[in-house]
CSV table of N, CA, C and O in Angstrom, one decimal:
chain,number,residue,atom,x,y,z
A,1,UNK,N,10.0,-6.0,6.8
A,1,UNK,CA,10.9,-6.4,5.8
A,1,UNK,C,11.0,-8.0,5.8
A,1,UNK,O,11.1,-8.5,6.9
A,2,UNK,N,10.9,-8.9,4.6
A,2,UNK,CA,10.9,-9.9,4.3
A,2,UNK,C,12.4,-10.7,4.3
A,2,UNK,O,13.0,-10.7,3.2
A,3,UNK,N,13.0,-11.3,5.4
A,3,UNK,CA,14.0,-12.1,6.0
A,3,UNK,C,14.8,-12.3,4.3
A,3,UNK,O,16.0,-12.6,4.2
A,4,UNK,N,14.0,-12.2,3.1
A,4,UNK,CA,15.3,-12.8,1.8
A,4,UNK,C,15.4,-11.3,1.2
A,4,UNK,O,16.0,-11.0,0.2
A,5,UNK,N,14.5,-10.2,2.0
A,5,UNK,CA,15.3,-8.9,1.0
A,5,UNK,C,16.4,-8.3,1.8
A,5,UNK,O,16.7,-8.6,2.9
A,6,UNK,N,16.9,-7.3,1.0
A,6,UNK,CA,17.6,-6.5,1.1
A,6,UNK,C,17.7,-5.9,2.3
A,6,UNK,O,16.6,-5.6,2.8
A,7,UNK,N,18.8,-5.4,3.1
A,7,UNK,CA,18.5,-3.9,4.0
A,7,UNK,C,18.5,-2.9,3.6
A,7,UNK,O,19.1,-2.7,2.5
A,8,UNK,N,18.1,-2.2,3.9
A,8,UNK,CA,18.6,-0.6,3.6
A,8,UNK,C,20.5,-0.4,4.1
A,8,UNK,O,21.0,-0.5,5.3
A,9,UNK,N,21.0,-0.2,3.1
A,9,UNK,CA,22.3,0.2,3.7
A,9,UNK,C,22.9,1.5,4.2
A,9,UNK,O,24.1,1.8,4.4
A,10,UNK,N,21.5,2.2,4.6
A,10,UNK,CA,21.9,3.2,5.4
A,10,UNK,C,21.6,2.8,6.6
A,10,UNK,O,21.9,3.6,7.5
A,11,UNK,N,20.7,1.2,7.1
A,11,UNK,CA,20.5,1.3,8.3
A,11,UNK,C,21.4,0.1,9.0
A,11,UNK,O,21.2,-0.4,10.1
A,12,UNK,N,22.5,-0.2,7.7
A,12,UNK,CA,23.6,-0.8,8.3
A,12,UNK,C,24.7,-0.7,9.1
A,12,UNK,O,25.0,0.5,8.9
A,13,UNK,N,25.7,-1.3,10.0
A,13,UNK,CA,26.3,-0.7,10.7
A,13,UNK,C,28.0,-1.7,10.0
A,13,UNK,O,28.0,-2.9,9.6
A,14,UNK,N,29.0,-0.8,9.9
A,14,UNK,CA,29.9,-2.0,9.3
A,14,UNK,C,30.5,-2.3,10.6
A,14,UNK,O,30.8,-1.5,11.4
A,15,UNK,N,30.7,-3.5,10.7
A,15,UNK,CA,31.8,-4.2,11.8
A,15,UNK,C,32.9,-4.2,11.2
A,15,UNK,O,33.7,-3.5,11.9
A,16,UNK,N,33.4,-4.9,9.8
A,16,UNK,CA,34.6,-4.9,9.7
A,16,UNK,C,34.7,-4.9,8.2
A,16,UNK,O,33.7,-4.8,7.7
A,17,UNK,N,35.7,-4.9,7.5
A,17,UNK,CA,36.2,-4.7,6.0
A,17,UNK,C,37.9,-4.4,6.1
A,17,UNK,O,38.6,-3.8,6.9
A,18,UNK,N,38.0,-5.3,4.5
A,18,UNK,CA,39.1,-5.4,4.2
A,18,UNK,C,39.5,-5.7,2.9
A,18,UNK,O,38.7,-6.3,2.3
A,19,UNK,N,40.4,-5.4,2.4
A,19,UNK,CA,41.1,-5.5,0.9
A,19,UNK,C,41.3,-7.4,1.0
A,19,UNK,O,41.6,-8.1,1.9
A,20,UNK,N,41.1,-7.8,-0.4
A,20,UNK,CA,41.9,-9.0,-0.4
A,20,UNK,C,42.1,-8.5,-2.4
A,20,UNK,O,41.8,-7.6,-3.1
A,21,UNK,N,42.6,-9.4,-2.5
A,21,UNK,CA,42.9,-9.7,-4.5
A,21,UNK,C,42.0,-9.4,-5.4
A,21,UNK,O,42.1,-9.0,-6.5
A,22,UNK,N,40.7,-9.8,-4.3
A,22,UNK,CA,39.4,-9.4,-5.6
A,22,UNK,C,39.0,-7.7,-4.7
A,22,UNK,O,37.9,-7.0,-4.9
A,23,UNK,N,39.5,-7.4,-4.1
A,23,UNK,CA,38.2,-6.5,-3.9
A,23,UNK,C,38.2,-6.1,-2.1
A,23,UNK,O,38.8,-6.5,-1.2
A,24,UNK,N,37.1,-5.0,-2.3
A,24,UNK,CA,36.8,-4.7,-0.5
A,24,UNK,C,35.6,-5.9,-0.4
A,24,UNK,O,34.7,-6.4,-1.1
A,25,UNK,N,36.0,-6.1,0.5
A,25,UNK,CA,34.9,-6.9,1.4
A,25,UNK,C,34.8,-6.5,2.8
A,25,UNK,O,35.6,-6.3,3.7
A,26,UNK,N,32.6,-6.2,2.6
A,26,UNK,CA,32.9,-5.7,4.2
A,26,UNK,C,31.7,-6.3,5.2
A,26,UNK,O,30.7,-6.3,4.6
A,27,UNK,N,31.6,-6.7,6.1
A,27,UNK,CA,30.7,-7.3,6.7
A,27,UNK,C,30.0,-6.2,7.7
A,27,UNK,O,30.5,-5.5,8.6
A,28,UNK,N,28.6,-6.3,7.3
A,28,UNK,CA,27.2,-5.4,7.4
A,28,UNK,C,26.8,-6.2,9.1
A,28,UNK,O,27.2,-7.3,9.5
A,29,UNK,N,26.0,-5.0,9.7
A,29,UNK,CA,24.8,-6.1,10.8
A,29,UNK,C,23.8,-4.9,10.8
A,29,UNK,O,24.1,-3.7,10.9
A,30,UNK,N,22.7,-5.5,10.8
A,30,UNK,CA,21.7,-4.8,10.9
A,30,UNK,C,20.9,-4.9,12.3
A,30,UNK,O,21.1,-6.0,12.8
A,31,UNK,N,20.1,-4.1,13.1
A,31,UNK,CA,19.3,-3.8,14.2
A,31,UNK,C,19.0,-5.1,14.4
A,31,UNK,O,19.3,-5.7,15.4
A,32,UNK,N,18.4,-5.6,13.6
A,32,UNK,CA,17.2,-6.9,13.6
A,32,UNK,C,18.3,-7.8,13.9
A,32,UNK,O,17.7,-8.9,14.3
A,33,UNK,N,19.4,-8.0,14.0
A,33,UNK,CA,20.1,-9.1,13.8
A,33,UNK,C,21.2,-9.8,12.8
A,33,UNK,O,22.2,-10.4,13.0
A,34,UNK,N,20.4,-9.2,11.5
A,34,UNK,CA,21.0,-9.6,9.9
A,34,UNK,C,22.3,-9.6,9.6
A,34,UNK,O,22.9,-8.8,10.3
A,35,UNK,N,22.9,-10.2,9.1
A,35,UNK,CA,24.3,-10.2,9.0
A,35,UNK,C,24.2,-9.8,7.3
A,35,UNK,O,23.5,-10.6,6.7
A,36,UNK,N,24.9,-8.8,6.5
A,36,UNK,CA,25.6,-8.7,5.1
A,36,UNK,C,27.1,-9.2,4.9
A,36,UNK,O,27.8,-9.3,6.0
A,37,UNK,N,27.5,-9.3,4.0
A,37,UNK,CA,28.4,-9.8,4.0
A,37,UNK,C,28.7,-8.8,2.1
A,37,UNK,O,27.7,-9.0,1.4
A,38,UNK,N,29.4,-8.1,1.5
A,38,UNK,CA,29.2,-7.0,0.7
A,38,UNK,C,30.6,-7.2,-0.2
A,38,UNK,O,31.7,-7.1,0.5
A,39,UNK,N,30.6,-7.4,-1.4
A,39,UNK,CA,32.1,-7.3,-2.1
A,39,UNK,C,31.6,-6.6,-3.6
A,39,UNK,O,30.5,-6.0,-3.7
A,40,UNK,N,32.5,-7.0,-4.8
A,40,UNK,CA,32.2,-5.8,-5.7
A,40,UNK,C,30.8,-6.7,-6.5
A,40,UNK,O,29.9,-6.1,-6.9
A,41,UNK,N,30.9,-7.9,-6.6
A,41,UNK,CA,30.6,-8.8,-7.2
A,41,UNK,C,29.2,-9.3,-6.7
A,41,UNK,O,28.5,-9.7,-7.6
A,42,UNK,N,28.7,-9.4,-5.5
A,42,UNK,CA,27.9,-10.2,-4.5
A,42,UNK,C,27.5,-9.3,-3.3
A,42,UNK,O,28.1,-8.3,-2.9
A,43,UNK,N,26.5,-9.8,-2.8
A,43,UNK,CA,25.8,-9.4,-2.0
A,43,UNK,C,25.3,-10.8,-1.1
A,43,UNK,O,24.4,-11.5,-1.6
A,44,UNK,N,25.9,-11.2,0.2
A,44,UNK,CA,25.2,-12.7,0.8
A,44,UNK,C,24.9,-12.2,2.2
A,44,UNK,O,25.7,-11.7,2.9
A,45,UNK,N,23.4,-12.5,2.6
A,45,UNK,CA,23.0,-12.2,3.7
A,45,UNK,C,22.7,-13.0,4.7
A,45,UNK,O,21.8,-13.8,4.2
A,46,UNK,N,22.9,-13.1,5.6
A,46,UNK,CA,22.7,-14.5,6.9
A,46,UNK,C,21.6,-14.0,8.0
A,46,UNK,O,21.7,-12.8,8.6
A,47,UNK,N,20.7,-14.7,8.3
A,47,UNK,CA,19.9,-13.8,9.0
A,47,UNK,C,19.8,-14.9,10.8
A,47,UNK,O,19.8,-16.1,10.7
A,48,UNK,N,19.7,-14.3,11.8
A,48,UNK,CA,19.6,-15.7,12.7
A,48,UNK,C,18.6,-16.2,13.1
A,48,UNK,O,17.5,-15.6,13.3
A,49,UNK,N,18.8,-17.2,13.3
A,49,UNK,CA,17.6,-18.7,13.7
A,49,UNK,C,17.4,-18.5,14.6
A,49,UNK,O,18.4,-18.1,15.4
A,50,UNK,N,15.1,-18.7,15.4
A,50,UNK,CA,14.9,-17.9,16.7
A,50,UNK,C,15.9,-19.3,17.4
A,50,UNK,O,16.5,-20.2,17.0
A,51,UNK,N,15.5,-18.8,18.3
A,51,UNK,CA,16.1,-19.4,19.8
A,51,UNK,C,14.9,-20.5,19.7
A,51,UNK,O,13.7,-20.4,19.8
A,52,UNK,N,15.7,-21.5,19.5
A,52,UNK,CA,15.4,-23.2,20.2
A,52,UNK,C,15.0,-23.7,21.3
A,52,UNK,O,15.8,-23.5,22.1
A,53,UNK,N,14.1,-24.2,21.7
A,53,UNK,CA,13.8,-24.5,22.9
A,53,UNK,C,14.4,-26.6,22.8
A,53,UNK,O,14.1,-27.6,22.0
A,54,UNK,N,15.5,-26.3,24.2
A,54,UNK,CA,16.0,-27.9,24.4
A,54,UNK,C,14.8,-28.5,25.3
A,54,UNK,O,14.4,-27.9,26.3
A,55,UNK,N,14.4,-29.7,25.0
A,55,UNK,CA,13.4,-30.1,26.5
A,55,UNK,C,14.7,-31.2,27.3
A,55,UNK,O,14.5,-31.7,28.4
């Protein structure tokens, strides 16, 4: 899967969600790492940066 598509949202896991004014909002993580972030309006996904090497 290509790091700017989509997950499958069946192979998401929810950590957390909540009501505010606009809406549910719920935040996704996927196996790989991926973070969703999911409301009625949007869909924003964060994905993480490898591991840095300090010299």
């Amino acid at each position: 899967m290509h790091l700017r598509d989509l997950h499958d949202p069946l192979a998401m896991t929810v950590v957390s969600s909540h009501r505010t004014s606009e809406g549910l909002v719920c935040y996704l993580r996927c196996a790989c790492g991926a973070w969703e972030v999911r409301t009625a309006r949007m869909v924003a996904t964060a994905t993480p940066r490898s591991a840095q090497r300090i010299d």
